[in-house]
Structures are given as C-alpha cells and as structure tokens.
Amino acid sequence: MYKKGDIVFVQRIAPVYRNGVFQLLFNNFGVEIWNGKNISSSIKEEDGEYLNPVNALKFSSNENHVWLIIFWKLIRKNPSIIIHEFSISMPSLYIAFLYKFLFRKNLILFGHGFNRSKGFVPEINFSDKLRVRLMKFSNAVILYSTDRKTIISKYVNKSKLFVAQNTLNTPSLLKVYSNLEKSGLENVKRNLNIEKKFVFSFVGRLKEEKLLIDALDAINILPERIKKQCVFYVIGDGFERENIESKIVELKLEQIVIMKGAIYDDVITSSFLYCSDLLLIPGALGLSVNHALLFGCPIISYKQTLSGPFHGPESGYVVNGKTGFFSEPGVTDLSNNIIRSLDYFNSEKKKEIINYSHDELVIENMLSGFERAFKHCKK
C-alpha cells in the first residue's frame, strides 16, 4: 500500500531520540525523513537509512528559523503525502503548501499545534489565527496530546485532527529494562558507583526553563538525615551549566550534586533512572518523563501556572500519587514533596508505574496516530 518515498517527513533536525519512530515509519510506511544538513543544535542527531537530508539555511539565532530547501526536491521525488513540522516560522512550511495546491497532494502538519507558553487564543493572537488557517488548509494535523486536540477542535474540524502521543524508542528501552532487571538493582548501583541510599536524577538540556536552580535550593533545605545519604545526578548539558555549577559551589553541594554532562548512551542514562528514587525537574517537562517512568522512576515537578513552568504534553503522564507529585511553586513545597516521595513510592508503587508506562507509553501508540492520518489522506 505504501512505497518508499511516497510519504516524506520534513523537519528541521532528526534527533537521536526519534530514531525508533523514524525507523518504524520507514519500515511500515516507507517514510523518508528530510532533515536539514549541518544545522548546529544542542540536540544530538541521528544517522539512518530513512534519512534523506536537504540543504538548509539558518537565518537567525532562533532554532526554528531554518529555511529547508525542498521545492525542487519535491518536484523530482513527487511524494503523495508530505508531513511537515508545524512551525509557522519555517519558510519551507509555506513551500509545502504551495506544492500541495499546485500538484494536488496531501499535506499533514505535525507538532504541538500552538506555543505552549502563550496558550491558544485565535480571537486576538495573529499567530494563532494563522495556525488555524493553515490547519484548515491542510489535509490532516497530527498533535502530541488529546488535550491539544480538544482545544484546537473548537476551531478546526476534529475529523482531520489526530493524536500521536510523544514517546521514545520503547522497544529498545524495554530491552534495556529487562537486562537491568536481570542484573538486579544492587549490581546496577555497584556498576555505577552509587553508594548513597537516596538517588535523585535530572535528565535533559540545561536550560533556564528547567528551573534546575530551584532543585538545588530544594535539596539544600532537606533534613540532614536525607542530605547526608542522597546524591543528585545531573545528566545533560547546555547554556545554564555555568550558573548551575556556581550555585552548587555557593550552596556547598559538591558532595551531593554530580554533573555527568550529556550522555547519549541510552543504556547508561536508563541505568541511572533505574537506580533513581525520583526524577527531579522543577521546570518544563518533556520526554524525560517517559524515559523515567519506563524505568519505574516517579517525577517531581512544579505544577503549571499562568506564569509557568510551561510543560510539554508529556506532563500529562505525571499523576499525583500515581506517577509522581506536582508541587506548588516554591522550593519549600518542592523539598517537602521530595521527602514525601521517598516514603510514598515503595517497590509496589514503582511496579505500578512500570505496568502503566509499559502499557501506555509504547511507540506503537504513536505510530497508530500517524497511520490514522495517512488513511485519512488516502480516502
């Protein structure tokens, strides 16, 4: 039904955490990924047989301001369906619409649907008005969450809105989990040189919106009985690293906070999460939520307010008392929830997290969203 290259997926970069999705889209539907060549990014990119890179021009420091040169390649390849990253600041999006209308092809928009920090108010916001118009002109829209679909369906026919819940390469990660289970928790800790009783982790880019400074302040006010027995692994890199390291010195937390830097080996990162009592990210949540839950690690974060933090759709998997706790903004409540979690999330509760995540957060659920959109276009 689908031949190689009949569907192309145009997006700015091909991040390594998408490799499982890209490979299965290629295997099942022949989808080629057209990503920009040599675009500097803080996200590690992937190599794969499904990649067909295109020339790109970056025209500002904004990571979304990238012009992907796709028009003549579309003419040569003649795909019947184009999936394009739904970013209104990418000129190639409008080239894709031109191709759609000139040659009567199908165009699918893929992404969050709107800016999560600004909300969605088409009545007064020009950017949102434009987004609505583009969604109406497209053949289908694939969103990350049912919440976004519900909001957007007030303005766009819901029959063309589909959900592909954001996730990771779960077949690979579940194999890692199985191997770690065979090794046993104590052996994994020994291999990682973890000697402390309480293990906290952060996984992600070191950006201001992650509010990692608040995590340090919350750890600093923990009771001494916990502080003396805890370790906090910070896995990731980014522009905030210098500020974070300065704060660690200021609070004299050098013996507690271990900066691991960016780790691109899923086995190593997963091993730290497997050994962790909690994932501590006060600010904007993303795919690290999925990663942690797949290894039975609950999440501690701030609840979203009008002033932030502005979480990704993955925050929907954090359910108070089931998969983690949302704290009121402020380090006191954050610190209290750390203490609370250490008592609350026992081995039985963590097993419930494993069962939930291994059922709900699998890659097959994401692929089914794409497949439904493809079938809609083929009608």
CSV table of N, CA and C in Angstrom, one decimal, residues 169-311:
chain,number,residue,atom,x,y,z
A,169,ASN,N,12.0,5.5,21.9
A,169,ASN,CA,12.2,4.2,21.2
A,169,ASN,C,12.0,3.1,22.2
A,170,THR,N,10.7,2.8,22.5
A,170,THR,CA,10.4,1.9,23.6
A,170,THR,C,10.8,0.5,23.4
A,171,PRO,N,10.8,-0.1,22.2
A,171,PRO,CA,11.3,-1.5,22.0
A,171,PRO,C,12.7,-1.6,22.5
A,172,SER,N,13.6,-0.6,22.2
A,172,SER,CA,15.0,-0.7,22.6
A,172,SER,C,15.1,-0.5,24.1
A,173,LEU,N,14.3,0.5,24.7
A,173,LEU,CA,14.4,0.8,26.1
A,173,LEU,C,13.8,-0.3,26.9
A,174,LEU,N,12.8,-1.0,26.5
A,174,LEU,CA,12.3,-2.1,27.2
A,174,LEU,C,13.2,-3.3,27.3
A,175,LYS,N,14.0,-3.5,26.3
A,175,LYS,CA,15.1,-4.5,26.3
A,175,LYS,C,16.1,-4.1,27.4
A,176,VAL,N,16.5,-2.8,27.4
A,176,VAL,CA,17.4,-2.3,28.4
A,176,VAL,C,16.8,-2.6,29.8
A,177,TYR,N,15.6,-2.3,30.0
A,177,TYR,CA,14.9,-2.5,31.3
A,177,TYR,C,15.0,-4.0,31.7
A,178,SER,N,14.7,-4.9,30.7
A,178,SER,CA,14.7,-6.3,31.0
A,178,SER,C,16.1,-6.8,31.4
A,179,ASN,N,17.1,-6.2,30.8
A,179,ASN,CA,18.5,-6.6,31.1
A,179,ASN,C,18.9,-6.1,32.5
A,180,LEU,N,18.4,-4.9,32.8
A,180,LEU,CA,18.7,-4.3,34.2
A,180,LEU,C,18.0,-5.1,35.3
A,181,GLU,N,16.8,-5.6,35.0
A,181,GLU,CA,16.1,-6.4,36.0
A,181,GLU,C,16.9,-7.7,36.2
A,182,LYS,N,17.4,-8.2,35.2
A,182,LYS,CA,18.2,-9.5,35.3
A,182,LYS,C,19.5,-9.3,36.2
A,183,SER,N,20.1,-8.1,36.0
A,183,SER,CA,21.3,-7.8,36.8
A,183,SER,C,20.9,-7.5,38.2
A,184,GLY,N,19.8,-6.9,38.5
A,184,GLY,CA,19.4,-6.6,39.8
A,184,GLY,C,19.8,-5.2,40.2
A,185,LEU,N,19.0,-4.5,41.1
A,185,LEU,CA,19.3,-3.1,41.4
A,185,LEU,C,20.6,-2.9,42.1
A,186,GLU,N,21.0,-3.8,43.0
A,186,GLU,CA,22.3,-3.6,43.7
A,186,GLU,C,23.5,-3.7,42.8
A,187,ASN,N,23.4,-4.6,41.9
A,187,ASN,CA,24.5,-4.8,40.9
A,187,ASN,C,24.6,-3.6,40.0
A,188,VAL,N,23.5,-3.1,39.6
A,188,VAL,CA,23.5,-1.9,38.7
A,188,VAL,C,24.1,-0.7,39.5
A,189,LYS,N,23.7,-0.5,40.7
A,189,LYS,CA,24.2,0.6,41.5
A,189,LYS,C,25.7,0.4,41.7
A,190,ARG,N,26.1,-0.8,41.9
A,190,ARG,CA,27.6,-1.0,42.1
A,190,ARG,C,28.4,-0.7,40.8
A,191,ASN,N,27.8,-1.0,39.7
A,191,ASN,CA,28.5,-0.7,38.4
A,191,ASN,C,28.6,0.8,38.2
A,192,LEU,N,27.6,1.5,38.7
A,192,LEU,CA,27.6,3.0,38.5
A,192,LEU,C,28.3,3.7,39.7
A,193,ASN,N,28.8,2.9,40.6
A,193,ASN,CA,29.5,3.5,41.8
A,193,ASN,C,28.6,4.4,42.6
A,194,ILE,N,27.3,3.9,42.7
A,194,ILE,CA,26.3,4.6,43.6
A,194,ILE,C,26.4,4.0,45.0
A,195,GLU,N,26.7,4.8,45.9
A,195,GLU,CA,26.9,4.4,47.3
A,195,GLU,C,25.8,4.9,48.2
A,196,LYS,N,25.2,6.0,47.8
A,196,LYS,CA,24.2,6.7,48.7
A,196,LYS,C,22.9,6.0,48.7
A,197,LYS,N,22.1,6.2,49.8
A,197,LYS,CA,20.8,5.5,49.9
A,197,LYS,C,19.8,6.1,49.0
A,198,PHE,N,19.7,7.4,48.9
A,198,PHE,CA,18.7,8.1,48.1
A,198,PHE,C,19.3,8.7,46.9
A,199,VAL,N,18.7,8.4,45.7
A,199,VAL,CA,19.3,8.8,44.4
A,199,VAL,C,18.2,9.6,43.7
A,200,PHE,N,18.6,10.8,43.3
A,200,PHE,CA,17.8,11.7,42.5
A,200,PHE,C,18.5,11.9,41.2
A,201,SER,N,17.7,12.1,40.1
A,201,SER,CA,18.3,12.4,38.8
A,201,SER,C,17.6,13.5,38.1
A,202,PHE,N,18.3,14.2,37.3
A,202,PHE,CA,17.8,15.2,36.3
A,202,PHE,C,18.3,14.7,34.9
A,203,VAL,N,17.4,14.7,33.9
A,203,VAL,CA,17.9,14.3,32.6
A,203,VAL,C,17.3,15.3,31.6
A,204,GLY,N,18.1,16.0,30.9
A,204,GLY,CA,17.6,17.0,29.9
A,204,GLY,C,18.6,18.1,29.6
A,205,ARG,N,18.3,19.0,28.7
A,205,ARG,CA,19.2,20.1,28.4
A,205,ARG,C,19.2,21.1,29.6
A,206,LEU,N,20.3,21.6,29.8
A,206,LEU,CA,20.4,22.6,30.9
A,206,LEU,C,20.0,24.0,30.4
A,207,LYS,N,18.7,24.2,30.6
A,207,LYS,CA,18.1,25.5,30.1
A,207,LYS,C,17.4,26.1,31.3
A,208,GLU,N,17.3,27.4,31.3
A,208,GLU,CA,16.7,28.2,32.4
A,208,GLU,C,15.3,27.7,32.7
A,209,GLU,N,14.6,27.4,31.6
A,209,GLU,CA,13.2,27.0,31.8
A,209,GLU,C,13.0,25.7,32.6
A,210,LYS,N,14.1,24.9,32.8
A,210,LYS,CA,14.1,23.7,33.6
A,210,LYS,C,14.1,24.0,35.1
A,211,LEU,N,14.5,25.2,35.5
A,211,LEU,CA,14.5,25.6,36.9
A,211,LEU,C,15.3,24.7,37.8
A,212,LEU,N,16.4,24.3,37.2
A,212,LEU,CA,17.3,23.4,38.0
A,212,LEU,C,17.9,24.1,39.2
A,213,ILE,N,18.0,25.4,39.2
A,213,ILE,CA,18.5,26.1,40.4
A,213,ILE,C,17.5,25.9,41.6
A,214,ASP,N,16.2,25.8,41.3
A,214,ASP,CA,15.2,25.5,42.3
A,214,ASP,C,15.4,24.1,42.9
A,215,ALA,N,15.8,23.2,42.0
A,215,ALA,CA,16.1,21.8,42.5
A,215,ALA,C,17.2,21.8,43.5
A,216,LEU,N,18.2,22.6,43.2
A,216,LEU,CA,19.4,22.7,44.2
A,216,LEU,C,19.0,23.3,45.5
A,217,ASP,N,18.2,24.4,45.4
A,217,ASP,CA,17.7,25.0,46.6
A,217,ASP,C,16.9,24.1,47.5
A,218,ALA,N,16.0,23.3,46.8
A,218,ALA,CA,15.2,22.3,47.5
A,218,ALA,C,16.0,21.3,48.2
A,219,ILE,N,17.0,20.8,47.5
A,219,ILE,CA,17.9,19.8,48.1
A,219,ILE,C,18.6,20.4,49.3
A,220,ASN,N,19.0,21.6,49.2
A,220,ASN,CA,19.8,22.3,50.2
A,220,ASN,C,19.0,22.4,51.6
A,221,ILE,N,17.7,22.4,51.5
A,221,ILE,CA,16.9,22.5,52.7
A,221,ILE,C,16.3,21.2,53.2
A,222,LEU,N,16.7,20.1,52.6
A,222,LEU,CA,16.3,18.8,53.0
A,222,LEU,C,16.8,18.6,54.4
A,223,PRO,N,16.1,17.8,55.2
A,223,PRO,CA,16.7,17.4,56.5
A,223,PRO,C,18.0,16.7,56.4
A,224,GLU,N,18.9,17.0,57.4
A,224,GLU,CA,20.3,16.4,57.3
A,224,GLU,C,20.3,14.9,57.2
A,225,ARG,N,19.3,14.2,57.8
A,225,ARG,CA,19.3,12.8,57.7
A,225,ARG,C,19.1,12.3,56.2
A,226,ILE,N,18.5,13.1,55.4
A,226,ILE,CA,18.4,12.8,54.0
A,226,ILE,C,19.6,13.3,53.2
A,227,LYS,N,20.0,14.6,53.5
A,227,LYS,CA,21.1,15.2,52.7
A,227,LYS,C,22.4,14.4,52.8
A,228,LYS,N,22.6,13.8,54.0
A,228,LYS,CA,23.8,13.0,54.2
A,228,LYS,C,23.8,11.7,53.4
A,229,GLN,N,22.6,11.3,53.0
A,229,GLN,CA,22.5,10.0,52.3
A,229,GLN,C,22.0,10.1,50.9
A,230,CYS,N,22.0,11.3,50.3
A,230,CYS,CA,21.5,11.4,48.9
A,230,CYS,C,22.5,11.9,48.0
A,231,VAL,N,22.3,11.6,46.7
A,231,VAL,CA,23.1,12.0,45.6
A,231,VAL,C,22.2,12.5,44.5
A,232,PHE,N,22.5,13.5,43.8
A,232,PHE,CA,21.7,14.1,42.7
A,232,PHE,C,22.6,14.1,41.4
A,233,TYR,N,22.2,13.3,40.4
A,233,TYR,CA,22.9,13.2,39.2
A,233,TYR,C,22.3,14.1,38.2
A,234,VAL,N,23.0,15.0,37.6
A,234,VAL,CA,22.5,15.9,36.6
A,234,VAL,C,23.1,15.5,35.2
A,235,ILE,N,22.2,14.9,34.4
A,235,ILE,CA,22.6,14.4,33.1
A,235,ILE,C,22.2,15.3,32.0
A,236,GLY,N,23.1,15.9,31.4
A,236,GLY,CA,22.7,16.9,30.3
A,236,GLY,C,23.7,18.0,30.2
A,237,ASP,N,23.6,18.8,29.2
A,237,ASP,CA,24.5,20.0,29.0
A,237,ASP,C,23.7,21.1,28.4
A,238,GLY,N,24.2,22.3,28.5
A,238,GLY,CA,23.5,23.5,27.9
A,238,GLY,C,24.0,24.8,28.5
A,239,PHE,N,23.4,25.8,28.1
A,239,PHE,CA,23.8,27.2,28.4
A,239,PHE,C,23.8,27.5,29.9
A,240,GLU,N,23.0,26.8,30.7
A,240,GLU,CA,22.9,27.1,32.1
A,240,GLU,C,23.9,26.4,32.9
A,241,ARG,N,24.8,25.6,32.3
A,241,ARG,CA,25.7,24.8,33.1
A,241,ARG,C,26.6,25.6,34.1
A,242,GLU,N,27.1,26.8,33.6
A,242,GLU,CA,28.0,27.6,34.4
A,242,GLU,C,27.2,28.1,35.6
A,243,ASN,N,26.0,28.6,35.4
A,243,ASN,CA,25.2,29.1,36.6
A,243,ASN,C,24.9,28.0,37.6
A,244,ILE,N,24.6,26.8,37.1
A,244,ILE,CA,24.3,25.7,37.9
A,244,ILE,C,25.6,25.3,38.8
A,245,GLU,N,26.7,25.2,38.1
A,245,GLU,CA,27.9,24.9,38.8
A,245,GLU,C,28.3,25.9,39.9
A,246,SER,N,28.0,27.2,39.6
A,246,SER,CA,28.3,28.2,40.6
A,246,SER,C,27.4,28.1,41.8
A,247,LYS,N,26.1,27.7,41.5
A,247,LYS,CA,25.1,27.6,42.6
A,247,LYS,C,25.5,26.4,43.4
A,248,ILE,N,26.0,25.3,42.8
A,248,ILE,CA,26.4,24.1,43.6
A,248,ILE,C,27.5,24.5,44.6
A,249,VAL,N,28.5,25.3,44.1
A,249,VAL,CA,29.6,25.8,45.0
A,249,VAL,C,29.0,26.7,46.1
A,250,GLU,N,28.2,27.6,45.7
A,250,GLU,CA,27.6,28.5,46.7
A,250,GLU,C,26.9,27.8,47.8
A,251,LEU,N,26.1,26.8,47.5
A,251,LEU,CA,25.4,26.0,48.5
A,251,LEU,C,26.2,24.9,49.1
A,252,LYS,N,27.4,24.8,48.7
A,252,LYS,CA,28.3,23.7,49.2
A,252,LYS,C,27.7,22.3,49.0
A,253,LEU,N,27.2,22.1,47.8
A,253,LEU,CA,26.6,20.8,47.5
A,253,LEU,C,27.5,19.9,46.6
A,254,GLU,N,28.8,20.2,46.6
A,254,GLU,CA,29.7,19.5,45.7
A,254,GLU,C,29.7,18.0,46.0
A,255,GLN,N,29.4,17.6,47.2
A,255,GLN,CA,29.5,16.1,47.6
A,255,GLN,C,28.1,15.5,47.3
A,256,ILE,N,27.1,16.2,46.9
A,256,ILE,CA,25.8,15.7,46.6
A,256,ILE,C,25.5,15.7,45.1
A,257,VAL,N,25.7,16.8,44.5
A,257,VAL,CA,25.4,17.0,43.1
A,257,VAL,C,26.5,16.6,42.2
A,258,ILE,N,26.3,15.7,41.3
A,258,ILE,CA,27.3,15.2,40.4
A,258,ILE,C,26.9,15.6,38.9
A,259,MET,N,27.6,16.4,38.3
A,259,MET,CA,27.4,16.8,36.9
A,259,MET,C,27.9,15.8,36.0
A,260,LYS,N,27.1,15.1,35.3
A,260,LYS,CA,27.5,14.0,34.4
A,260,LYS,C,27.7,14.5,33.0
A,261,GLY,N,27.2,15.6,32.7
A,261,GLY,CA,27.3,16.1,31.3
A,261,GLY,C,26.3,15.4,30.4
A,262,ALA,N,26.3,15.6,29.1
A,262,ALA,CA,25.4,14.9,28.2
A,262,ALA,C,25.8,13.5,28.0
A,263,ILE,N,24.9,12.6,28.1
A,263,ILE,CA,25.1,11.2,27.9
A,263,ILE,C,24.2,10.7,26.8
A,264,TYR,N,24.7,10.2,25.7
A,264,TYR,CA,23.9,9.8,24.6
A,264,TYR,C,23.7,8.3,24.5
A,265,ASP,N,24.2,7.6,25.5
A,265,ASP,CA,24.1,6.1,25.5
A,265,ASP,C,22.8,5.8,26.4
A,266,ASP,N,21.8,5.3,25.7
A,266,ASP,CA,20.5,5.0,26.4
A,266,ASP,C,20.7,4.0,27.6
A,267,VAL,N,21.7,3.1,27.4
A,267,VAL,CA,21.9,2.1,28.5
A,267,VAL,C,22.4,2.8,29.8
A,268,ILE,N,23.3,3.7,29.6
A,268,ILE,CA,23.8,4.4,30.8
A,268,ILE,C,22.8,5.3,31.4
A,269,THR,N,22.1,6.1,30.6
A,269,THR,CA,21.1,7.0,31.2
A,269,THR,C,20.0,6.2,31.8
A,270,SER,N,19.6,5.2,31.2
A,270,SER,CA,18.5,4.3,31.7
A,270,SER,C,18.9,3.7,33.0
A,271,SER,N,20.2,3.3,33.1
A,271,SER,CA,20.7,2.7,34.3
A,271,SER,C,20.6,3.7,35.5
A,272,PHE,N,20.9,4.9,35.3
A,272,PHE,CA,20.8,5.9,36.4
A,272,PHE,C,19.3,6.1,36.8
A,273,LEU,N,18.4,6.1,35.8
A,273,LEU,CA,17.0,6.3,36.1
A,273,LEU,C,16.5,5.0,36.8
A,274,TYR,N,16.9,3.9,36.4
A,274,TYR,CA,16.5,2.6,37.1
A,274,TYR,C,16.9,2.6,38.6
A,275,CYS,N,18.0,3.3,38.9
A,275,CYS,CA,18.5,3.3,40.3
A,275,CYS,C,17.9,4.5,41.0
A,276,SER,N,17.2,5.4,40.4
A,276,SER,CA,16.8,6.6,41.0
A,276,SER,C,15.5,6.5,41.8
A,277,ASP,N,15.4,7.2,42.9
A,277,ASP,CA,14.2,7.3,43.6
A,277,ASP,C,13.2,8.3,43.0
A,278,LEU,N,13.7,9.2,42.3
A,278,LEU,CA,12.9,10.2,41.6
A,278,LEU,C,13.6,11.0,40.6
A,279,LEU,N,12.9,11.5,39.6
A,279,LEU,CA,13.4,12.4,38.6
A,279,LEU,C,13.0,13.8,39.0
A,280,LEU,N,13.9,14.7,39.2
A,280,LEU,CA,13.7,16.0,39.8
A,280,LEU,C,13.9,17.1,38.7
A,281,ILE,N,12.8,17.5,38.2
A,281,ILE,CA,12.8,18.6,37.2
A,281,ILE,C,11.7,19.6,37.5
A,282,PRO,N,12.0,20.6,38.3
A,282,PRO,CA,11.0,21.6,38.7
A,282,PRO,C,10.3,22.3,37.5
A,283,GLY,N,11.1,22.6,36.5
A,283,GLY,CA,10.6,23.4,35.4
A,283,GLY,C,10.0,22.5,34.2
A,284,ALA,N,10.1,23.0,33.0
A,284,ALA,CA,9.4,22.5,31.9
A,284,ALA,C,9.7,21.0,31.7
A,285,LEU,N,8.7,20.2,31.7
A,285,LEU,CA,8.8,18.8,31.5
A,285,LEU,C,8.7,18.4,30.0
A,286,GLY,N,9.5,17.3,29.6
A,286,GLY,CA,9.4,16.9,28.3
A,286,GLY,C,9.5,15.3,28.2
A,287,LEU,N,10.2,14.8,27.3
A,287,LEU,CA,10.3,13.4,27.1
A,287,LEU,C,11.1,12.6,28.2
A,288,SER,N,11.8,13.4,29.0
A,288,SER,CA,12.5,12.7,30.1
A,288,SER,C,11.4,12.1,31.1
A,289,VAL,N,10.2,12.6,31.0
A,289,VAL,CA,9.1,12.0,31.8
A,289,VAL,C,8.9,10.5,31.4
A,290,ASN,N,8.8,10.3,30.1
A,290,ASN,CA,8.6,9.0,29.5
A,290,ASN,C,9.7,8.1,29.9
A,291,HIS,N,10.9,8.6,29.7
A,291,HIS,CA,12.1,7.8,30.0
A,291,HIS,C,12.1,7.3,31.4
A,292,ALA,N,11.9,8.2,32.3
A,292,ALA,CA,11.9,7.9,33.8
A,292,ALA,C,10.8,6.9,34.1
A,293,LEU,N,9.6,7.1,33.6
A,293,LEU,CA,8.5,6.2,34.0
A,293,LEU,C,8.7,4.8,33.5
A,294,LEU,N,9.3,4.7,32.3
A,294,LEU,CA,9.6,3.4,31.7
A,294,LEU,C,10.5,2.6,32.6
A,295,PHE,N,11.3,3.2,33.5
A,295,PHE,CA,12.2,2.6,34.4
A,295,PHE,C,11.7,2.7,35.9
A,296,GLY,N,10.4,3.0,36.0
A,296,GLY,CA,9.9,2.9,37.4
A,296,GLY,C,10.2,4.1,38.3
A,297,CYS,N,10.7,5.2,37.7
A,297,CYS,CA,11.1,6.4,38.4
A,297,CYS,C,10.1,7.5,38.4
A,298,PRO,N,9.5,7.8,39.6
A,298,PRO,CA,8.5,8.9,39.7
A,298,PRO,C,9.1,10.3,39.4
A,299,ILE,N,8.2,11.2,39.1
A,299,ILE,CA,8.6,12.6,38.7
A,299,ILE,C,8.2,13.6,39.8
A,300,ILE,N,9.1,14.5,40.1
A,300,ILE,CA,8.7,15.6,41.0
A,300,ILE,C,8.9,16.9,40.2
A,301,SER,N,7.9,17.8,40.1
A,301,SER,CA,8.0,19.0,39.3
A,301,SER,C,7.0,20.0,39.9
A,302,TYR,N,7.1,21.3,39.4
A,302,TYR,CA,6.1,22.3,39.8
A,302,TYR,C,4.9,22.1,38.9
A,303,LYS,N,3.7,22.4,39.5
A,303,LYS,CA,2.5,22.4,38.6
A,303,LYS,C,2.6,23.7,37.8
A,304,GLN,N,1.9,23.6,36.6
A,304,GLN,CA,1.9,24.7,35.7
A,304,GLN,C,1.0,25.8,36.1
A,305,THR,N,1.4,27.0,36.1
A,305,THR,CA,0.6,28.2,36.4
A,305,THR,C,0.6,29.1,35.2
A,306,LEU,N,-0.1,30.2,35.3
A,306,LEU,CA,-0.2,31.2,34.2
A,306,LEU,C,1.2,31.8,33.9
A,307,SER,N,2.1,31.8,34.9
A,307,SER,CA,3.4,32.3,34.7
A,307,SER,C,4.5,31.2,34.5
A,308,GLY,N,4.0,30.0,34.3
A,308,GLY,CA,4.9,28.9,34.1
A,308,GLY,C,5.0,28.0,35.3
A,309,PRO,N,5.9,26.9,35.2
A,309,PRO,CA,6.6,26.5,34.0
A,309,PRO,C,5.6,25.9,33.0
A,310,PHE,N,6.1,26.0,31.7
A,310,PHE,CA,5.2,25.6,30.6
A,310,PHE,C,5.7,24.2,30.1
A,311,HIS,N,4.9,23.2,30.6
A,311,HIS,CA,5.3,21.9,30.4
A,311,HIS,C,4.9,21.4,29.0
